[in-house]
PDB file of C-alpha atoms in Angstrom:
ATOM      1  CA  MET A 202      19.316   4.282  16.518  1.00  0.00           C
ATOM      2  CA  PHE A 203      21.902   2.190  15.479  1.00  0.00           C
ATOM      3  CA  ASP A 204      22.353   3.508  11.827  1.00  0.00           C
ATOM      4  CA  ILE A 205      25.614   5.352  12.444  1.00  0.00           C
ATOM      5  CA  ALA A 206      27.229   2.844  14.541  1.00  0.00           C
ATOM      6  CA  LEU A 207      26.756   0.105  11.922  1.00  0.00           C
ATOM      7  CA  ARG A 208      27.292   2.269   9.106  1.00  0.00           C
ATOM      8  CA  HIS A 209      31.013   0.800   8.864  1.00  0.00           C
ATOM      9  CA  LEU A 210      30.016  -2.735   9.024  1.00  0.00           C
ATOM     10  CA  LYS A 211      27.507  -2.442   6.389  1.00  0.00           C
ATOM     11  CA  ASP A 212      30.231  -0.836   4.171  1.00  0.00           C
ATOM     12  CA  ARG A 213      32.690  -3.554   5.033  1.00  0.00           C
ATOM     13  CA  ILE A 214      29.993  -6.195   3.787  1.00  0.00           C
ATOM     14  CA  SER A 215      28.708  -4.131   0.613  1.00  0.00           C
ATOM     15  CA  VAL A 216      32.192  -2.862  -0.719  1.00  0.00           C
ATOM     16  CA  PRO A 217      33.688  -6.169  -1.576  1.00  0.00           C
ATOM     17  CA  ILE A 218      30.362  -6.999  -3.370  1.00  0.00           C
ATOM     18  CA  ALA A 219      30.415  -3.911  -5.226  1.00  0.00           C
ATOM     19  CA  VAL A 220      33.716  -4.757  -6.660  1.00  0.00           C
ATOM     20  CA  LEU A 221      32.056  -7.660  -8.297  1.00  0.00           C
ATOM     21  CA  VAL A 222      29.459  -5.577 -10.148  1.00  0.00           C
ATOM     22  CA  PRO A 223      30.134  -5.461 -13.932  1.00  0.00           C
ATOM     23  CA  PRO A 224      30.764  -1.955 -15.103  1.00  0.00           C
ATOM     24  CA  TRP A 225      27.898  -1.689 -17.517  1.00  0.00           C
ATOM     25  CA  ILE A 226      25.637  -1.983 -14.270  1.00  0.00           C
ATOM     26  CA  THR A 227      25.111   1.488 -12.944  1.00  0.00           C
ATOM     27  CA  PRO A 228      24.356   2.588  -9.466  1.00  0.00           C
ATOM     28  CA  ASN A 229      21.027   3.794 -10.731  1.00  0.00           C
ATOM     29  CA  THR A 230      20.161   0.596 -12.462  1.00  0.00           C
ATOM     30  CA  ILE A 231      20.730  -1.222  -8.991  1.00  0.00           C
ATOM     31  CA  THR A 232      18.213   1.329  -7.504  1.00  0.00           C
ATOM     32  CA  PHE A 233      15.729   0.776 -10.061  1.00  0.00           C
ATOM     33  CA  VAL A 234      15.983  -3.106  -9.460  1.00  0.00           C
ATOM     34  CA  ALA A 235      15.709  -2.662  -5.797  1.00  0.00           C
ATOM     35  CA  PHE A 236      12.530  -0.416  -6.373  1.00  0.00           C
ATOM     36  CA  ILE A 237      10.977  -3.168  -8.537  1.00  0.00           C
ATOM     37  CA  SER A 238      11.851  -5.950  -6.041  1.00  0.00           C
ATOM     38  CA  GLY A 239      10.417  -3.723  -3.339  1.00  0.00           C
ATOM     39  CA  LEU A 240       7.106  -3.135  -5.462  1.00  0.00           C
ATOM     40  CA  PHE A 241       6.659  -7.099  -5.982  1.00  0.00           C
ATOM     41  CA  SER A 242       7.174  -7.712  -2.300  1.00  0.00           C
ATOM     42  CA  CYS A 243       4.426  -5.277  -1.745  1.00  0.00           C
ATOM     43  CA  TYR A 244       2.208  -7.037  -4.554  1.00  0.00           C
ATOM     44  CA  THR A 245       2.808 -10.381  -3.227  1.00  0.00           C
ATOM     45  CA  ALA A 246       2.130  -9.516   0.479  1.00  0.00           C
ATOM     46  CA  ALA A 247      -1.156  -8.287  -0.652  1.00  0.00           C
ATOM     47  CA  PHE A 248      -2.189 -10.947  -3.331  1.00  0.00           C
ATOM     48  CA  SER A 249      -0.172 -14.052  -2.763  1.00  0.00           C
ATOM     49  CA  SER A 250      -0.748 -16.921  -0.299  1.00  0.00           C
ATOM     50  CA  GLN A 251       2.985 -17.643  -0.208  1.00  0.00           C
ATOM     51  CA  ARG A 252       4.486 -15.955   2.572  1.00  0.00           C
ATOM     52  CA  SER A 253       8.070 -16.535   1.470  1.00  0.00           C
ATOM     53  CA  VAL A 254       7.894 -14.769  -1.472  1.00  0.00           C
ATOM     54  CA  PRO A 255       7.390 -11.384  -0.370  1.00  0.00           C
ATOM     55  CA  ILE A 256      10.075 -11.746   2.277  1.00  0.00           C
ATOM     56  CA  LEU A 257      12.500 -12.970  -0.272  1.00  0.00           C
ATOM     57  CA  LEU A 258      11.565 -10.000  -2.536  1.00  0.00           C
ATOM     58  CA  TRP A 259      12.008  -7.692   0.575  1.00  0.00           C
ATOM     59  CA  PHE A 260      15.395  -9.073   1.293  1.00  0.00           C
ATOM     60  CA  LEU A 261      16.539  -8.591  -1.970  1.00  0.00           C
ATOM     61  CA  ASN A 262      15.369  -4.813  -2.181  1.00  0.00           C
ATOM     62  CA  ARG A 263      17.250  -4.193   1.125  1.00  0.00           C
ATOM     63  CA  ALA A 264      20.349  -5.849  -0.134  1.00  0.00           C
ATOM     64  CA  LEU A 265      20.370  -3.804  -3.207  1.00  0.00           C
ATOM     65  CA  ASP A 266      19.511  -0.616  -1.503  1.00  0.00           C
ATOM     66  CA  CYS A 267      22.808  -0.946   0.535  1.00  0.00           C
ATOM     67  CA  LEU A 268      24.702  -1.853  -2.719  1.00  0.00           C
ATOM     68  CA  ASP A 269      23.710   1.010  -5.033  1.00  0.00           C
ATOM     69  CA  GLY A 270      25.664   3.594  -2.729  1.00  0.00           C
ATOM     70  CA  SER A 271      28.594   1.401  -2.310  1.00  0.00           C
ATOM     71  CA  VAL A 272      29.096   0.910  -6.289  1.00  0.00           C
ATOM     72  CA  ALA A 273      28.678   4.785  -6.583  1.00  0.00           C
ATOM     73  CA  ARG A 274      31.137   5.532  -3.899  1.00  0.00           C
ATOM     74  CA  ARG A 275      33.670   3.053  -5.388  1.00  0.00           C
ATOM     75  CA  ARG A 276      33.246   4.500  -8.924  1.00  0.00           C
ATOM     76  CA  SER A 277      33.438   8.043  -7.634  1.00  0.00           C
ATOM     77  CA  ILE A 278      29.949   8.779  -9.518  1.00  0.00           C
ATOM     78  CA  ALA A 279      27.760   9.369  -6.556  1.00  0.00           C
ATOM     79  CA  SER A 280      25.099  11.919  -7.538  1.00  0.00           C
ATOM     80  CA  GLU A 281      22.364  13.980  -6.194  1.00  0.00           C
ATOM     81  CA  LEU A 282      20.171  12.280  -8.339  1.00  0.00           C
ATOM     82  CA  GLY A 283      21.031   8.861  -7.408  1.00  0.00           C
ATOM     83  CA  GLY A 284      20.463   9.876  -3.795  1.00  0.00           C
ATOM     84  CA  PHE A 285      17.043  11.185  -4.797  1.00  0.00           C
ATOM     85  CA  LEU A 286      15.955   8.179  -6.530  1.00  0.00           C
ATOM     86  CA  ASP A 287      17.230   5.898  -3.603  1.00  0.00           C
ATOM     87  CA  LEU A 288      15.407   7.827  -1.108  1.00  0.00           C
ATOM     88  CA  LEU A 289      12.237   8.158  -3.262  1.00  0.00           C
ATOM     89  CA  GLY A 290      12.307   4.412  -3.644  1.00  0.00           C
ATOM     90  CA  ASP A 291      12.618   3.781  -0.010  1.00  0.00           C
ATOM     91  CA  PHE A 292       9.622   6.013   0.895  1.00  0.00           C
ATOM     92  CA  ILE A 293       7.458   4.356  -1.501  1.00  0.00           C
ATOM     93  CA  ILE A 294       8.037   1.026  -0.404  1.00  0.00           C
ATOM     94  CA  TYR A 295       7.905   2.086   3.444  1.00  0.00           C
ATOM     95  CA  SER A 296       4.611   3.665   2.788  1.00  0.00           C
ATOM     96  CA  LEU A 297       3.249   0.747   0.823  1.00  0.00           C
ATOM     97  CA  LEU A 298       4.400  -2.319   2.624  1.00  0.00           C
ATOM     98  CA  PRO A 299       2.146  -1.898   5.713  1.00  0.00           C
ATOM     99  CA  VAL A 300      -0.862  -1.375   3.664  1.00  0.00           C
ATOM    100  CA  SER A 301      -0.250  -4.167   1.421  1.00  0.00           C
ATOM    101  CA  ILE A 302       0.573  -6.630   4.359  1.00  0.00           C
ATOM    102  CA  ALA A 303      -2.921  -5.365   6.005  1.00  0.00           C
ATOM    103  CA  PHE A 304      -4.831  -5.782   2.954  1.00  0.00           C
ATOM    104  CA  GLY A 305      -3.378  -9.266   2.333  1.00  0.00           C
ATOM    105  CA  GLN A 306      -4.358 -10.424   5.912  1.00  0.00           C
ATOM    106  CA  ASP A 307      -7.999  -9.271   5.259  1.00  0.00           C
ATOM    107  CA  ARG A 308      -8.077 -10.855   1.828  1.00  0.00           C
ATOM    108  CA  GLN A 309      -7.040 -14.095   2.977  1.00  0.00           C
ATOM    109  CA  HIS A 310      -9.388 -13.944   5.987  1.00  0.00           C
ATOM    110  CA  HIS A 311     -12.407 -13.050   3.650  1.00  0.00           C
ATOM    111  CA  LEU A 312     -11.379 -15.929   1.051  1.00  0.00           C
ATOM    112  CA  HIS A 313     -11.597 -18.531   3.941  1.00  0.00           C
ATOM    113  CA  ALA A 314     -14.159 -17.117   6.014  1.00  0.00           C
ATOM    114  CA  SER A 315     -17.724 -18.808   5.385  1.00  0.00           C
ATOM    115  CA  ILE A 316     -19.460 -15.513   5.900  1.00  0.00           C
ATOM    116  CA  VAL A 317     -18.575 -12.065   5.510  1.00  0.00           C
ATOM    117  CA  GLU A 318     -16.889 -10.882   8.834  1.00  0.00           C
ATOM    118  CA  LYS A 319     -15.404  -7.607   9.847  1.00  0.00           C
ATOM    119  CA  SER A 320     -11.805  -6.590   8.802  1.00  0.00           C
ATOM    120  CA  LEU A 321      -9.041  -8.401  10.674  1.00  0.00           C
ATOM    121  CA  SER A 322      -6.595  -5.594  10.253  1.00  0.00           C
ATOM    122  CA  ASP A 323      -6.993  -2.281  12.352  1.00  0.00           C
ATOM    123  CA  TRP A 324      -6.793   0.035   9.593  1.00  0.00           C
ATOM    124  CA  ARG A 325      -6.607   3.024  12.470  1.00  0.00           C
ATOM    125  CA  ALA A 326      -3.371   1.573  13.123  1.00  0.00           C
ATOM    126  CA  VAL A 327      -2.131   1.658   9.636  1.00  0.00           C
ATOM    127  CA  ALA A 328      -3.244   5.028   9.043  1.00  0.00           C
ATOM    128  CA  MET A 329      -1.449   6.228  12.241  1.00  0.00           C
ATOM    129  CA  LEU A 330       1.586   4.574  11.158  1.00  0.00           C
ATOM    130  CA  GLU A 331       1.432   6.222   7.852  1.00  0.00           C
ATOM    131  CA  ALA A 332       0.524   9.691   9.263  1.00  0.00           C
ATOM    132  CA  SER A 333       3.795   9.371  11.284  1.00  0.00           C
ATOM    133  CA  PHE A 334       5.807   8.414   8.415  1.00  0.00           C
ATOM    134  CA  HIS A 335       4.538  11.870   6.796  1.00  0.00           C
ATOM    135  CA  ILE A 336       5.280  13.896   9.914  1.00  0.00           C
ATOM    136  CA  ASN A 337       8.810  12.405  10.398  1.00  0.00           C
ATOM    137  CA  ASN A 338       9.788  13.165   6.890  1.00  0.00           C
ATOM    138  CA  PHE A 339       8.492  16.758   7.152  1.00  0.00           C
ATOM    139  CA  VAL A 340      10.685  17.358  10.256  1.00  0.00           C
ATOM    140  CA  LEU A 341      13.755  15.832   8.379  1.00  0.00           C
ATOM    141  CA  PHE A 342      13.222  17.627   5.166  1.00  0.00           C
ATOM    142  CA  TYR A 343      12.590  20.927   6.912  1.00  0.00           C
ATOM    143  CA  ILE A 344      15.842  20.478   8.924  1.00  0.00           C
ATOM    144  CA  ALA A 345      17.745  19.670   5.575  1.00  0.00           C
ATOM    145  CA  ALA A 346      15.950  22.793   3.912  1.00  0.00           C
ATOM    146  CA  VAL A 347      16.917  25.299   6.576  1.00  0.00           C
ATOM    147  CA  ALA A 348      20.521  23.831   7.034  1.00  0.00           C
ATOM    148  CA  SER A 349      21.115  24.240   3.166  1.00  0.00           C
ATOM    149  CA  ASN A 350      19.984  27.898   3.180  1.00  0.00           C
ATOM    150  CA  ARG A 351      21.733  28.781   6.355  1.00  0.00           C
ATOM    151  CA  LYS A 352      24.766  26.588   6.066  1.00  0.00           C
ATOM    152  CA  ALA A 353      24.147  25.723   9.723  1.00  0.00           C
ATOM    153  CA  ASN A 354      26.150  23.089  11.047  1.00  0.00           C
ATOM    154  CA  GLU A 355      23.937  22.833  13.977  1.00  0.00           C
ATOM    155  CA  LEU A 356      21.019  21.451  12.126  1.00  0.00           C
ATOM    156  CA  THR A 357      23.027  18.980  10.226  1.00  0.00           C
ATOM    157  CA  SER A 358      23.887  17.493  13.548  1.00  0.00           C
ATOM    158  CA  VAL A 359      20.186  17.351  14.120  1.00  0.00           C
ATOM    159  CA  THR A 360      19.503  15.042  11.049  1.00  0.00           C
ATOM    160  CA  MET A 361      22.429  12.930  12.209  1.00  0.00           C
ATOM    161  CA  ARG A 362      21.177  12.551  15.746  1.00  0.00           C
ATOM    162  CA  PRO A 363      20.251   9.180  16.525  1.00  0.00           C
ATOM    163  CA  ALA A 364      16.588   8.652  17.041  1.00  0.00           C
ATOM    164  CA  LEU A 365      14.695   5.717  18.678  1.00  0.00           C
ATOM    165  CA  ILE A 366      13.762   4.220  14.950  1.00  0.00           C
ATOM    166  CA  GLU A 367      15.905   4.680  11.946  1.00  0.00           C
ATOM    167  CA  GLY A 368      16.690   2.708   8.876  1.00  0.00           C
ATOM    168  CA  LEU A 369      17.844  -0.510  10.641  1.00  0.00           C
ATOM    169  CA  GLU A 370      14.739  -0.483  13.148  1.00  0.00           C
ATOM    170  CA  SER A 371      12.629   0.126  10.341  1.00  0.00           C
ATOM    171  CA  GLY A 372      13.793  -2.647   8.249  1.00  0.00           C
ATOM    172  CA  LEU A 373      13.557  -5.044  11.347  1.00  0.00           C
ATOM    173  CA  ILE A 374       9.915  -4.257  11.834  1.00  0.00           C
ATOM    174  CA  PHE A 375       8.866  -4.432   8.190  1.00  0.00           C
ATOM    175  CA  THR A 376      10.726  -7.889   8.249  1.00  0.00           C
ATOM    176  CA  ALA A 377       8.533  -8.939  11.165  1.00  0.00           C
ATOM    177  CA  MET A 378       5.423  -7.727   9.575  1.00  0.00           C
ATOM    178  CA  LEU A 379       6.172  -9.989   6.558  1.00  0.00           C
ATOM    179  CA  LEU A 380       7.105 -12.935   8.821  1.00  0.00           C
ATOM    180  CA  TRP A 381       4.131 -12.573  11.125  1.00  0.00           C
ATOM    181  CA  PRO A 382       1.467 -10.801   9.276  1.00  0.00           C
ATOM    182  CA  ASN A 383      -1.234 -11.980  11.493  1.00  0.00           C
ATOM    183  CA  HIS A 384       0.240  -9.533  14.130  1.00  0.00           C
ATOM    184  CA  ILE A 385      -0.033  -6.639  11.814  1.00  0.00           C
ATOM    185  CA  ASN A 386      -2.010  -4.509  14.185  1.00  0.00           C
ATOM    186  CA  PHE A 387       0.580  -5.025  17.074  1.00  0.00           C
ATOM    187  CA  TRP A 388       3.621  -4.017  14.524  1.00  0.00           C
ATOM    188  CA  CYS A 389       1.691  -0.851  13.201  1.00  0.00           C
ATOM    189  CA  TRP A 390       0.791   0.332  16.587  1.00  0.00           C
ATOM    190  CA  GLY A 391       4.410  -0.283  17.962  1.00  0.00           C
ATOM    191  CA  MET A 392       6.149   1.129  15.159  1.00  0.00           C
ATOM    192  CA  PHE A 393       3.750   4.269  15.322  1.00  0.00           C
ATOM    193  CA  ALA A 394       4.735   4.769  18.850  1.00  0.00           C
ATOM    194  CA  ALA A 395       8.538   4.557  18.163  1.00  0.00           C
ATOM    195  CA  VAL A 396       8.170   6.968  15.137  1.00  0.00           C
ATOM    196  CA  VAL A 397       6.472   9.283  17.261  1.00  0.00           C
ATOM    197  CA  VAL A 398       9.116   9.085  19.912  1.00  0.00           C
ATOM    198  CA  GLY A 399      11.775   9.688  17.338  1.00  0.00           C
ATOM    199  CA  ILE A 400       9.940  12.912  16.097  1.00  0.00           C
ATOM    200  CA  ILE A 401       9.688  14.171  19.566  1.00  0.00           C
ATOM    201  CA  GLN A 402      13.552  13.480  20.077  1.00  0.00           C
ATOM    202  CA  ARG A 403      14.470  15.320  16.766  1.00  0.00           C
ATOM    203  CA  VAL A 404      11.705  18.462  17.383  1.00  0.00           C
ATOM    204  CA  ALA A 405      13.217  18.683  20.982  1.00  0.00           C
ATOM    205  CA  ALA A 406      16.695  19.009  19.664  1.00  0.00           C
ATOM    206  CA  LEU A 407      15.680  21.254  16.801  1.00  0.00           C
ATOM    207  CA  ILE A 408      13.541  23.940  18.498  1.00  0.00           C
ATOM    208  CA  PRO A 409      16.689  25.453  20.658  1.00  0.00           C
ATOM    209  CA  ILE A 410      18.671  25.615  17.512  1.00  0.00           C
ATOM    210  CA  LEU A 411      16.179  27.523  15.611  1.00  0.00           C
ATOM    211  CA  ARG A 412      15.681  29.810  18.402  1.00  0.00           C
ATOM    212  CA  ARG A 413      19.350  30.656  18.291  1.00  0.00           C
ATOM    213  CA  LEU A 414      19.290  31.191  14.299  1.00  0.00           C
ATOM    214  CA  ASP A 415      16.304  33.463  14.830  1.00  0.00           C
ATOM    215  CA  ARG A 416      18.305  35.632  17.528  1.00  0.00           C
ATOM    216  CA  VAL A 417      21.045  35.795  14.945  1.00  0.00           C
ATOM    217  CA  ASP A 418      18.829  37.219  12.477  1.00  0.00           C
ATOM    218  CA  ASP A 419      17.527  39.974  15.100  1.00  0.00           C
ATOM    219  CA  THR A 420      21.070  41.095  16.061  1.00  0.00           C
ATOM    220  CA  PRO A 421      21.566  44.458  14.375  1.00  0.00           C
ATOM    221  CA  ARG A 422      24.271  44.710  11.720  1.00  0.00           C
ATOM    222  CA  GLY A 423      27.579  45.705  13.096  1.00  0.00           C
ATOM    223  CA  SER A 424      26.567  44.986  16.591  1.00  0.00           C
ATOM    224  CA  GLU A 425      29.252  42.188  16.748  1.00  0.00           C
ATOM    225  CA  TYR A 426      31.831  44.926  16.453  1.00  0.00           C
ATOM    226  CA  LYS A 427      30.621  46.758  19.548  1.00  0.00           C
ATOM    227  CA  THR A 428      32.651  46.513  22.615  1.00  0.00           C
ATOM    228  CA  SER A 429      31.283  47.242  26.127  1.00  0.00           C
TER     229      SER A 429
END
């Protein structure tokens, strides 16, 4: 919701730090380190009893995720490969984190329970959240694919349209999951609802544009030169 509005603030913070990055450290190296820190955040959320460790690793992941793009733009070496690796790493971590936290909660519960009890985590909430991620990503990627083929500026505006939950809001909710993992069910159901609202927002904006594009395709060639 606030990603576009806060983009300049993020650049004001990350650009001065990007200046300090040694030349031998490439943006893709930063992306890789961010990905590894994210993976370790997920691992420690699942298997460590120290709550601070996955949180610190998550903060490192988010900080480096902001830094790699700033370094690439400052050096004028931004690339399609770099953007792909950045998004790929984000999607993997975003998908693993709720599962890892839910698993970690159940694991801690079973370790301290005197008898085998049912799972504390509502895995239906986790599954629905993961499903909403896939649907949201499909909508965004379809928009991007059609926009690339059609060179339709209208579609680009849909991808940039603020939705209820975007990068900032996702990061805050994932942080809340790590800070208060015992409320993982609440966070998953709440994030699921917010993502669904965002999907509806984008689809509602997308359908009229696709209909206009279809009407353009159906217009007989040369009809635009006819006069009444």
